[in-house]
Coordinates of C-alpha atoms and ligand atoms in Angstrom, one line a residue:
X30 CA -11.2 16.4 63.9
X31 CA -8.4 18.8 64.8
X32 CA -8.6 21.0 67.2
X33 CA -6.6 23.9 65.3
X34 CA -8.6 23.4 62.5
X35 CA -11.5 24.2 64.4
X36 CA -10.4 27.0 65.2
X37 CA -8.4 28.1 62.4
X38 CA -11.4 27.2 60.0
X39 CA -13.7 29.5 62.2
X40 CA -11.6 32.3 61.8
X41 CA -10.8 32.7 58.3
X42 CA -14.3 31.7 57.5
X43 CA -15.2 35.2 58.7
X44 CA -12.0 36.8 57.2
X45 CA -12.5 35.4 54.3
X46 CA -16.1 35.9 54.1
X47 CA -15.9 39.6 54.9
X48 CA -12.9 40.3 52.4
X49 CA -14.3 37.9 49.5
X50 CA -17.3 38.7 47.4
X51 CA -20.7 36.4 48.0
X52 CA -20.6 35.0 44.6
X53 CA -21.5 31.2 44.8
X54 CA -18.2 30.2 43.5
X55 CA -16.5 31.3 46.9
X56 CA -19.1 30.2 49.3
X57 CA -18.0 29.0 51.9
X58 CA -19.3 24.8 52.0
X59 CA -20.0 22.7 55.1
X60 CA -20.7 19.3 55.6
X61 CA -23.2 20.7 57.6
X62 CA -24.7 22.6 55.2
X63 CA -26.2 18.8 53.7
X64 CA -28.1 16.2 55.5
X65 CA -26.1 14.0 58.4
X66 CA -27.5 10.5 56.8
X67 CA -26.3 12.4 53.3
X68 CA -23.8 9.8 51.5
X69 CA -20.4 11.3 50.9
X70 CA -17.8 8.9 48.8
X71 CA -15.5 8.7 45.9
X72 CA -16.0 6.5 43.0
X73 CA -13.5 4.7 40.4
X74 CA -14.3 1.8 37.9
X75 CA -12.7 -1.8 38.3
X76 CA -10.9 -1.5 34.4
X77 CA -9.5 1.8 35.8
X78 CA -7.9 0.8 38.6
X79 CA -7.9 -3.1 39.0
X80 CA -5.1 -3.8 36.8
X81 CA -3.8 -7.9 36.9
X82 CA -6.1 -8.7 33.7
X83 CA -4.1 -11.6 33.6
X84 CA -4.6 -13.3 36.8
X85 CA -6.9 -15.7 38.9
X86 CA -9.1 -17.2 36.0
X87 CA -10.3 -13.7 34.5
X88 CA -10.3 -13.4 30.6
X89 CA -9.6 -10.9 28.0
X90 CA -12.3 -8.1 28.2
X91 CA -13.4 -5.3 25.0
X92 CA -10.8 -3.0 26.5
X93 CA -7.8 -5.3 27.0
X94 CA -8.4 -6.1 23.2
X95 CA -9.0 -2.1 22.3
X96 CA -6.0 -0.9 24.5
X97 CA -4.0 -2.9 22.5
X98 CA -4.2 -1.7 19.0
X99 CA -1.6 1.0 18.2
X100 CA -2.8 4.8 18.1
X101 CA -6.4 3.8 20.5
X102 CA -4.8 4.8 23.8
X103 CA -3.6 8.7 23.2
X104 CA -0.5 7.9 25.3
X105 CA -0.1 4.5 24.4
X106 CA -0.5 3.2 27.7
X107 CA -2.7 0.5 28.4
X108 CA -4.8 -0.6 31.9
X109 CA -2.8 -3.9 32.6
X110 CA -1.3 -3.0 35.7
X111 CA -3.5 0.3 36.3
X112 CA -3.0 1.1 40.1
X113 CA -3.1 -2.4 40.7
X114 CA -5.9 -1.9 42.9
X115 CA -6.8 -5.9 42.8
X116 CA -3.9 -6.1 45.5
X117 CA -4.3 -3.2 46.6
X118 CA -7.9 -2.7 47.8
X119 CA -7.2 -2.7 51.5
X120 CA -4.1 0.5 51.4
X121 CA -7.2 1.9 49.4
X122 CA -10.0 1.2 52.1
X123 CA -7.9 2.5 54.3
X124 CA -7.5 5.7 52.4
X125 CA -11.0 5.7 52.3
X126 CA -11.6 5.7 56.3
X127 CA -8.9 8.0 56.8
X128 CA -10.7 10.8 54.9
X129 CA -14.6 9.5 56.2
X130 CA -16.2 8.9 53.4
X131 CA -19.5 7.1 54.3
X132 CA -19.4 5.3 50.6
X133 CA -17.6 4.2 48.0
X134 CA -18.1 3.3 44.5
X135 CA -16.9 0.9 42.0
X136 CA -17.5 -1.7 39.9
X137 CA -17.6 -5.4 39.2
X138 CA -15.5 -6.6 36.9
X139 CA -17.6 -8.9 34.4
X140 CA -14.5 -10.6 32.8
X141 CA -13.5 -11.8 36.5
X142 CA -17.1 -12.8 37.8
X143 CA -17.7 -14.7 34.6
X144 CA -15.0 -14.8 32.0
X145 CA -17.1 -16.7 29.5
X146 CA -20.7 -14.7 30.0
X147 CA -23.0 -17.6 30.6
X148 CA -21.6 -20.3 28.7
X149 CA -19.3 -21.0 31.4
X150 CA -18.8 -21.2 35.5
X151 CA -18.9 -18.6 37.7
X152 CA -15.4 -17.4 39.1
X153 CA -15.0 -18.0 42.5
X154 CA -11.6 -16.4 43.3
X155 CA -13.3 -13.0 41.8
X156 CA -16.0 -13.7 44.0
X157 CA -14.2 -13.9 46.6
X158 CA -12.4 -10.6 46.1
X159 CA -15.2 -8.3 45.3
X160 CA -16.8 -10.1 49.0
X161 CA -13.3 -8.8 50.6
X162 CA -13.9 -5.7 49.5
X163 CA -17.5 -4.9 50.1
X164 CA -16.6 -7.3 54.0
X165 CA -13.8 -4.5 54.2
X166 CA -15.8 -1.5 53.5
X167 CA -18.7 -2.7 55.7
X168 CA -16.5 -2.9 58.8
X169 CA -15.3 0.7 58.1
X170 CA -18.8 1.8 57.9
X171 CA -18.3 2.6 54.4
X172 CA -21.3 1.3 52.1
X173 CA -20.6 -0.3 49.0
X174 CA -22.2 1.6 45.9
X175 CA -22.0 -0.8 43.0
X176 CA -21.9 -0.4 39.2
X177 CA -22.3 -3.5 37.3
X178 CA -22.0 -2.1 33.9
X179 CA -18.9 -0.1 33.2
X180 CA -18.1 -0.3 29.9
X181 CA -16.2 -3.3 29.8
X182 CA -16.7 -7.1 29.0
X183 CA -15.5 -10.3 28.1
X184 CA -14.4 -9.7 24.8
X185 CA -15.9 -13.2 24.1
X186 CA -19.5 -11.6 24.1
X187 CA -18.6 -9.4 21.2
X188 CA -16.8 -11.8 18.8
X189 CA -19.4 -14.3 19.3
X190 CA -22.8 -11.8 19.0
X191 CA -21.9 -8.5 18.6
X192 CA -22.0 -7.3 22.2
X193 CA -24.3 -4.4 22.8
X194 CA -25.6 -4.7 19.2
X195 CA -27.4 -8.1 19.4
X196 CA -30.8 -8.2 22.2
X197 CA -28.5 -11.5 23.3
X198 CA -27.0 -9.1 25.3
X199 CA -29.9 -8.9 27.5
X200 CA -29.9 -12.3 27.9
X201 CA -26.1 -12.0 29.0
X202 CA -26.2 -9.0 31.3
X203 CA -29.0 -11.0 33.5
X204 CA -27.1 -13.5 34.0
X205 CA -24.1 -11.6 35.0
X206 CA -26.7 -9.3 37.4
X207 CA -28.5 -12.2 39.0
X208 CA -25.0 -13.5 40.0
X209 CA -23.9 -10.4 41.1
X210 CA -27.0 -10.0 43.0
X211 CA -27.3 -13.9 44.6
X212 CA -23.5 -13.2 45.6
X213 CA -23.2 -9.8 47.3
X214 CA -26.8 -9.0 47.3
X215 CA -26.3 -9.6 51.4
X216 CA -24.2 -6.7 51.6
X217 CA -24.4 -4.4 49.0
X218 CA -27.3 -1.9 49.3
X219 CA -27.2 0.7 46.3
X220 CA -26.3 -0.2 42.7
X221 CA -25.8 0.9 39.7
X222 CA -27.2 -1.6 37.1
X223 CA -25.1 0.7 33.9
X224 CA -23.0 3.6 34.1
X225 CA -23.9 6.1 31.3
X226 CA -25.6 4.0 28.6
X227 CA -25.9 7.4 26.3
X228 CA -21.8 8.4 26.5
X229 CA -21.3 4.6 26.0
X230 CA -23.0 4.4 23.1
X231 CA -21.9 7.4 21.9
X232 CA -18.3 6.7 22.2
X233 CA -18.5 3.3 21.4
X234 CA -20.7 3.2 18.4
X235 CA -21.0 6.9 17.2
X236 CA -17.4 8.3 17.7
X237 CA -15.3 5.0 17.6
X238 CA -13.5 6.3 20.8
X239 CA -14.4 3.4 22.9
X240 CA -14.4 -0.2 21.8
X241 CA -15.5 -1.8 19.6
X242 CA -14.6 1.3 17.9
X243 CA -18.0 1.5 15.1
X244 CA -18.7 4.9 13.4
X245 CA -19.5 6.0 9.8
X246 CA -19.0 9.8 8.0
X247 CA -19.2 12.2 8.9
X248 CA -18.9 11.3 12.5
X249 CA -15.5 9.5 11.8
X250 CA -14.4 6.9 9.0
X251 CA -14.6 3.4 10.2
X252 CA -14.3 0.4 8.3
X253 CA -18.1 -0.9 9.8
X254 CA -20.6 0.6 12.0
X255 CA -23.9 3.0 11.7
X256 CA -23.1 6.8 14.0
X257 CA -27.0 7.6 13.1
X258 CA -28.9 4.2 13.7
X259 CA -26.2 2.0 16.0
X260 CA -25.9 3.9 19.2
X261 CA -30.0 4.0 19.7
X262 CA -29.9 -0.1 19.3
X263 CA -27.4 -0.3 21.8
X264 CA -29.6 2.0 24.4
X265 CA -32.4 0.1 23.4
X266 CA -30.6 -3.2 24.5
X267 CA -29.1 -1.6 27.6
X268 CA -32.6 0.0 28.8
X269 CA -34.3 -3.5 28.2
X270 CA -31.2 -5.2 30.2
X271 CA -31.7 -2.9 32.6
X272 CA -35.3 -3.5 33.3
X273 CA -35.2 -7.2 33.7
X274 CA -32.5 -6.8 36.0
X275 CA -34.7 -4.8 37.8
X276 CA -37.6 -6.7 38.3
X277 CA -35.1 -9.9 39.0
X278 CA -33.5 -7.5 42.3
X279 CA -37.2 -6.2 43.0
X280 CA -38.5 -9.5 43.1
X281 CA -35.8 -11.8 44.8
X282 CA -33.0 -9.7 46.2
X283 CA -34.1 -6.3 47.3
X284 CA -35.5 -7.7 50.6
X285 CA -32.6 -8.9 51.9
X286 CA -30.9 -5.5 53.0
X287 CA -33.6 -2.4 51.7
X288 CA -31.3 -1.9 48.4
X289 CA -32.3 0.2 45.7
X290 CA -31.2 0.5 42.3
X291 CA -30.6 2.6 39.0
X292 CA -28.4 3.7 35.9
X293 CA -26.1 6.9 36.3
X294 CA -26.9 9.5 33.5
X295 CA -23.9 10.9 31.6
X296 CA -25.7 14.7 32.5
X297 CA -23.9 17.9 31.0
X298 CA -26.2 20.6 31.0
X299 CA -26.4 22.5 28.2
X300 CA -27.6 26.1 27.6
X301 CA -28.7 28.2 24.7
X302 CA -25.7 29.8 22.9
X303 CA -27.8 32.3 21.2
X304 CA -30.4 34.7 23.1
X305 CA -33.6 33.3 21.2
X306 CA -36.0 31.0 21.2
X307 CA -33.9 28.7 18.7
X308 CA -31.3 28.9 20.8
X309 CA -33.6 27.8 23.7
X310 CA -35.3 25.4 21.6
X311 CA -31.4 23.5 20.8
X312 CA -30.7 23.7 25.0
X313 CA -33.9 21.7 25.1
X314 CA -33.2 19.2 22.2
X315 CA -29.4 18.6 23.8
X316 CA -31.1 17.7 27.5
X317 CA -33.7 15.4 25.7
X318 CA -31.2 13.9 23.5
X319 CA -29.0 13.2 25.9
X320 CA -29.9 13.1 29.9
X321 CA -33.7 12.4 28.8
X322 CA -32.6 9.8 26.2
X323 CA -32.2 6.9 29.0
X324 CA -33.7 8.9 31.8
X325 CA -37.7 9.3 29.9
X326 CA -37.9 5.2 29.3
X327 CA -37.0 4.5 33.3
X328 CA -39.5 6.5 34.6
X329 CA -42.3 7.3 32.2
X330 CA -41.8 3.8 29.9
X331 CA -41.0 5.5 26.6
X332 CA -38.8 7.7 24.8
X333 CA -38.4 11.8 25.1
X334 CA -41.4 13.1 22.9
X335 CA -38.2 15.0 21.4
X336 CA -36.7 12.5 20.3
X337 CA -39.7 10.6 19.1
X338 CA -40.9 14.1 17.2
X339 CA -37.7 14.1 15.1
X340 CA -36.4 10.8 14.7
X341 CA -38.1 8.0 12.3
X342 CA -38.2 4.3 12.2
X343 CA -34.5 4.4 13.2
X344 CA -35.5 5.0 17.1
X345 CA -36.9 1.5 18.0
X346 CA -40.3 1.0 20.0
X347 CA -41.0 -1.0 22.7
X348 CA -43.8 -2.8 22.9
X349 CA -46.9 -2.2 25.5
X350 CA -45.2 -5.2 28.0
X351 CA -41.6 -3.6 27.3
X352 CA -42.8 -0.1 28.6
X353 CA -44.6 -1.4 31.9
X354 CA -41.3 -3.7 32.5
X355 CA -39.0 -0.1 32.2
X356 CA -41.8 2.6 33.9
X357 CA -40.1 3.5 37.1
X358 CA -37.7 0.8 36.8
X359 CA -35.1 2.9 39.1
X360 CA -35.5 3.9 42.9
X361 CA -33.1 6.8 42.4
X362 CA -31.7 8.9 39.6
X363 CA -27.5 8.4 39.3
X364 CA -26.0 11.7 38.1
X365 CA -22.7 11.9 37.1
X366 CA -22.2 15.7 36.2
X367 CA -18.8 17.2 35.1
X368 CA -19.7 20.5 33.3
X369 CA -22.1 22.6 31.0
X370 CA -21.7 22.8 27.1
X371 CA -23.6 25.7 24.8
X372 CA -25.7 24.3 22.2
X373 CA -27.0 25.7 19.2
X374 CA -29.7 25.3 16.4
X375 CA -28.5 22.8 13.5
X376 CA -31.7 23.0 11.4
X377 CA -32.0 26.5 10.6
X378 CA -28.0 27.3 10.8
X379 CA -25.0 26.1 9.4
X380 CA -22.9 24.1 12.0
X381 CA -19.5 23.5 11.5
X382 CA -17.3 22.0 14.3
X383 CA -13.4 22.8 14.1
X384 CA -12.7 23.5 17.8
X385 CA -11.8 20.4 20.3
X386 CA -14.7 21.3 22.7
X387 CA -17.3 20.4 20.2
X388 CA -18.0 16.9 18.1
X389 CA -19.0 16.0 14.7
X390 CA -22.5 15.5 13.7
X391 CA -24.3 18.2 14.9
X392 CA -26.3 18.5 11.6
X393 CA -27.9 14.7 12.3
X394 CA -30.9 13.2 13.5
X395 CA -28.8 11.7 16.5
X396 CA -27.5 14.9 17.7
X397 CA -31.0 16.0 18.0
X398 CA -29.8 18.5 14.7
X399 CA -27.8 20.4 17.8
X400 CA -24.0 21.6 17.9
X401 CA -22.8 21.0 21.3
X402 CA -19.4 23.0 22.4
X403 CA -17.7 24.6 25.3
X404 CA -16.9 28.1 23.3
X405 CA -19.0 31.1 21.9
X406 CA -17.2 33.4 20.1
X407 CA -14.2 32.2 21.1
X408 CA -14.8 32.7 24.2
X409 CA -14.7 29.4 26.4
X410 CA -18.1 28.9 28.5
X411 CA -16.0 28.4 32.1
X412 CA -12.3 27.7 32.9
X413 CA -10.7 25.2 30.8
X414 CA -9.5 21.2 32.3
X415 CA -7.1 18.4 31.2
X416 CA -10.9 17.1 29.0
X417 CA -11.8 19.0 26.2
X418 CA -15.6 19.1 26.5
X419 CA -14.7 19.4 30.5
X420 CA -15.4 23.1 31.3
X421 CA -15.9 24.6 35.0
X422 CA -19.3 25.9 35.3
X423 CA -19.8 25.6 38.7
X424 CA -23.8 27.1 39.0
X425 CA -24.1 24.0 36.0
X426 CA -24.8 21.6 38.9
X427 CA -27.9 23.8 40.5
X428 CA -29.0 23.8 36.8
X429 CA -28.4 19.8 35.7
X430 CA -30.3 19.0 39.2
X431 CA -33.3 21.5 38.6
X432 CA -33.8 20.4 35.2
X433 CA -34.0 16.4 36.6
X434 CA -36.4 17.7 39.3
X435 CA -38.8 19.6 37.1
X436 CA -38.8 16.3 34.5
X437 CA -39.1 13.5 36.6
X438 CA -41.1 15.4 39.8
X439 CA -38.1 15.3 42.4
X440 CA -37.4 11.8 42.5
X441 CA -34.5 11.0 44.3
X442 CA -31.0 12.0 43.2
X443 CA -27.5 11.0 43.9
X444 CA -24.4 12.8 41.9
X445 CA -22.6 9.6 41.1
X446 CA -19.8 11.2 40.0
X447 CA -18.1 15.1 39.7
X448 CA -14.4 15.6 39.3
X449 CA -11.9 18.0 37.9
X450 CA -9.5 16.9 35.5
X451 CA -5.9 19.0 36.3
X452 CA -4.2 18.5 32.3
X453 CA -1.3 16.0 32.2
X454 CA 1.3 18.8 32.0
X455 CA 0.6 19.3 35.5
X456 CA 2.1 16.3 36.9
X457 CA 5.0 17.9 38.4
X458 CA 3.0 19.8 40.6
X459 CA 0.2 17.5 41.4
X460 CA 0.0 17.4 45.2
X461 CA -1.0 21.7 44.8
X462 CA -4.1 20.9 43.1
X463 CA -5.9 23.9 44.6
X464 CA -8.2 24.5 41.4
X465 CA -9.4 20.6 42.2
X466 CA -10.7 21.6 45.6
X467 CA -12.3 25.2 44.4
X468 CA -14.2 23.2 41.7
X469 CA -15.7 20.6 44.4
X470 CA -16.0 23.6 46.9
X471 CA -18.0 25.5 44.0
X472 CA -20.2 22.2 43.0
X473 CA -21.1 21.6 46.1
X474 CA -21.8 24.9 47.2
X475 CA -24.8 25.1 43.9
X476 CA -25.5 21.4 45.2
X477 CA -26.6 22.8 48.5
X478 CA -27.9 25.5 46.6
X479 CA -30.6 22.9 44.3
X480 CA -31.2 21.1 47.5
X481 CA -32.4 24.3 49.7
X482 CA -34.5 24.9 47.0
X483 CA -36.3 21.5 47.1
X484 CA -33.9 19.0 45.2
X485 CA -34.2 15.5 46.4
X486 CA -30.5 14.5 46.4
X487 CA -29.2 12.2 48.8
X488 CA -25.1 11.8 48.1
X489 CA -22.5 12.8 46.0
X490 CA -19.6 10.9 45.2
X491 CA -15.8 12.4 43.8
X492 CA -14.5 11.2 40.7
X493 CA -12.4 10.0 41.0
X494 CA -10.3 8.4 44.6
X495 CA -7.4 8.0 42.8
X496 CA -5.8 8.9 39.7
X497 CA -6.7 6.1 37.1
X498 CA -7.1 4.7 33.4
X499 CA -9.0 7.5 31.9
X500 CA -10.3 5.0 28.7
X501 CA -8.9 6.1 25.3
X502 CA -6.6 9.2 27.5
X503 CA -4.7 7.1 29.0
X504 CA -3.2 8.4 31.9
X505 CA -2.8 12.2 31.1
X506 CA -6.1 13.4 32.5
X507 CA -5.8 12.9 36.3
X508 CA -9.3 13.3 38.7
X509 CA -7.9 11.7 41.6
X510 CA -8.0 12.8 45.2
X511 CA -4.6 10.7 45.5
X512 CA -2.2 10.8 43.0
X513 CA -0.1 7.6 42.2
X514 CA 3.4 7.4 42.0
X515 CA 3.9 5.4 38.5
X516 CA 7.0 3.8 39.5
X517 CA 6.2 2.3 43.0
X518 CA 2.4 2.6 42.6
X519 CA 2.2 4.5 46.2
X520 CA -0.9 6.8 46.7
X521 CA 0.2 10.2 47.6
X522 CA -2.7 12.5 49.2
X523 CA -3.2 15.4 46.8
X524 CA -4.4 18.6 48.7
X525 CA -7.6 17.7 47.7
X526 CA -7.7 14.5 49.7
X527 CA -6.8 16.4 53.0
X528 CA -9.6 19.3 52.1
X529 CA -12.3 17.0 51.5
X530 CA -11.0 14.8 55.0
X531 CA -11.4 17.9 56.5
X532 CA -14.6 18.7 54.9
X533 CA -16.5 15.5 55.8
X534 CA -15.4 15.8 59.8
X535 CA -17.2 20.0 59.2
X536 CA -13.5 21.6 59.0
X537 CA -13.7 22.4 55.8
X538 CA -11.1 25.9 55.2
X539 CA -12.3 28.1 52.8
X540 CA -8.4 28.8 52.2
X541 CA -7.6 25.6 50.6
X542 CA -3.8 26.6 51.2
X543 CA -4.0 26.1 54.8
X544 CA -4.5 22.5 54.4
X545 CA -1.3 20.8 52.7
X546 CA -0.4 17.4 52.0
X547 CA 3.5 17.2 53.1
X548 CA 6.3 15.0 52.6
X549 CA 7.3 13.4 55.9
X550 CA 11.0 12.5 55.0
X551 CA 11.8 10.6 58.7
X552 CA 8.6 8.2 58.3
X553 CA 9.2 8.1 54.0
X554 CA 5.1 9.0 54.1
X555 CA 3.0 11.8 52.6
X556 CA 0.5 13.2 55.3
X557 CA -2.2 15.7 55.5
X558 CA -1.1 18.7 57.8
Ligands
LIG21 C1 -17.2 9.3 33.0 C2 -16.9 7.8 33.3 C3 -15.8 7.6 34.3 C4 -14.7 8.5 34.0 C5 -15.2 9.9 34.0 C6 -14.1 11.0 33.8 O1 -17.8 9.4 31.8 O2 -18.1 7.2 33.9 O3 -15.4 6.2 34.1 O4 -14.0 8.2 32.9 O5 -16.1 10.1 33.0

């Protein structure tokens, strides 16, 4: 830590707390202010960032085949390259260390690891990587949080099945998580068996955003697919995969280091847009719907009532072995949290959708017969990002948590992932990305709110380290703490990296403009001053 940080952070922390108002958003936030053993990282996805789809043995995954069709990538870039993380995981380690975060997630490729699902061998030159990295962060004393699930596959397992559609999949994902487990079960502690089962199957089978791109009206116009039935098969199959992955880790794996397991939740929170009871009632519906939706089976064994109450034979049951196999089949509940939507009552009004913020559908069974959008009145629920259902809502994240605690009786949290998206058009500027470190400031600060006031939550983790892939947008969103220069692939520090460095060693300046990430033109570097 610096000294003249110290003492420069101590001294506008009391000018800036006597000439600033005390709302939340301008709170002052301390690493302090959360537990020491509290896990602080960043997270990214291996199709984000990996790039080199091509190399060492690993084959074609969904998205490789997806990114490829004309008009599915909105700038019609593709992940190929990506920020070529694969050779460059140890600049990013070191990026890593040099701002102390205590964890860091990503995930396991499943093309690499096992390019032809269980029909064929295991990879070993993937194997090996993923060990360098998690050997690499160990050293650093940086734990590795894993995902196993996210959102991509050998494309294989879809032409042959149907991917997420057939149960095979199961049968598939347990083999892929027993090898994962067996190979880096000796040094990987926390994982994430699936990232965001509900947005996947929305995007994926609902919307057609994701591959393999299934919808039908009035949610979009595919050639095949099923918006109102598909997406709860493909839950069902991921919940179920999920489970017996479980029991395989709690029964032969979990021993060997303590680890603990679960999904991360795609959790918006939602809030009434009218001042009723219907409107009330819709808030409800959306957080059953969709946090509740894959949250209800893990811990309790079943469904949301809810859901169950409005939904017929199209929601599938699981039989009295099924639901003992999912009740509390996860040690901790993965959060990732961006922003807060309204919602509204579908089944008494008329809900029409003709703003970006909000989705088709609302009218539907699967939508929980609630309109879900970032504007009342035309008047847009928090300030606006580079996502259009993305909105700043800071006190959201006291909110999303309480709601978890009330429904699942403070079990353990961890905010897998919170980020602010700065709009493409930003990119000339993107080292100043002061509205980046007031939106982490303001999370954090109603993070340490929820927690004072009970919460069980034990880390948080930035999305994103660097800027990436962000799926079908390509790369004009940008969530990174490091920005990367396209044409050399460098990783430039953002002033968001060198505010959260300075956060994590407790120097955290409530003037973010103090802390600068500056072009060093003797040494050809980009440094945090
Ligand atoms: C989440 C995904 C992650 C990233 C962020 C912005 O839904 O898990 O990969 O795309 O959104």
């Amino acid at each position: 830590m610096r000294l003249s940080c110290i003492i420069a952070s101590n001294f506008l922390i009391l000018l800036v707390s006597m000439l600033k108002s005390s709302s939340q958003e301008q709170v002052n936030i301390k690493r302090s202010d959360f537990p020491p053993d509290f896990l602080f990282g960043a997270a990214t996805s291996a199709y984000q960032v990996e790039g080199a789809v091509l190399e060492d043995g690993r084959s074609l995954s969904n998205w490789d085949i997806f990114s490829h069709i004309e008009g599915n990538i909105a700038d019609g870039s593709n992940a190929y390259i990506a920020d070529d993380h694969y050779h460059r995981y140890l600049e990013d380690i070191e990026i890593m260390h040099s701002l102390g975060l205590t964890a860091y997630r990503f995930s396991i490729s499943w093309s690499r690891i096992l390019p032809r699902g269980r029909d064929g061998p295991v990879n070993k030159v993937a194997v090996q990587f993923y060990r360098n990295i998690t050997y690499n962060l160990l050293t650093k004393g940086i734990h590795p949080f894993v995902t196993l699930f996210h959102f991509e596959y050998p494309q294989e397992l879809e032409d042959r099945f149907g991917g997420w559609l057939s149960p095979l999949m199961q049968e598939e994902y347990l083999h892929f998580a027993e090898i994962c487990f067996t190979y880096f079960g000796d040094q990987v502690k926390y994982w994430i068996t699936i990232n965001e089962p509900n947005l996947f199957s929305e995007m994926a089978y609902e919307r057609a955003n994701y591959p393999p791109a299934r919808c039908s009206p009035p949610f979009g116009d595919c050639v095949s697919g099923n918006s109102d039935v598909e997406p709860l098969i493909v839950v069902h199959n991921m919940l179920l995969a999920h489970a017996k992955a479980a029991k395989l880790y709690r029964e032969r794996f979990k021993s060997k280091v303590d680890g603990v397991l679960s999904i991360a939740v795609c959790a918006f929170m939602y809030v009434p847009m009218t001042d009723d009871e219907k409107g009330k009632a819709a808030a409800d519906r959306a957080l059953a719907f969709n946090v509740a939706w894959t949250l209800d089976p893990l811990v309790f064994g079943d469904y949301p009532p809810e859901m169950r109450s409005i939904h017929g034979p199209e929601l599938p049951n699981f039989s009295a072995e099924e639901r003992e196999l999912l009740r509390d089949s996860i040690d901790f509940i993965g959060i990732n949290h961006y922003g807060t939507l309204y919602a509204k009552d579908c089944t008494h009004s008329v809900c029409v959708c003709n703003i970006s913020s909000c989705v088709q559908g609302s009218d539907r069974a699967i939508r929980g017969f609630t309109y879900t959008g970032g504007e009342r009145d035309g008047v847009p629920i928090g300030e606006r990002t580079g996502m259009a259902r993305f909105f700043v809502v800071p006190r959201g994240m006291e909110q999303i948590v309480q709601y978890v605690k009330d429904r699942y009786n403070n079990k353990t949290m961890i905010i897998t992932e919170n980020g602010y998206a700065s709009p493409g058009n930003e990119e000339n500027d993107f080292v100043h990305d002061d509205k980046r470190i007031q939106y982490h400031q303001s999370y954090l600060a109603y993070l340490a709110q929820a927690m004072r006031k009970g919460a069980d939550v034990q880390g948080y983790f930035v999305w994103s380290l660097i800027d990436n892939f962000e799926w079908a947008s390509g790369y004009g969103p940008k969530f990174g703490l490091y920005h990367i220069d396209r044409p050399t692939l460098n990783r430039i520090p953002k002033n968001s990296a060198c505010w959260y460095g300075d956060f994590l060693s407790n120097c955290s300046l409530v003037d973010a403009s103090n802390i600068q990430s500056q072009y060093n033109e003797k040494e050809n570097i980009v440094m945090c001053v």
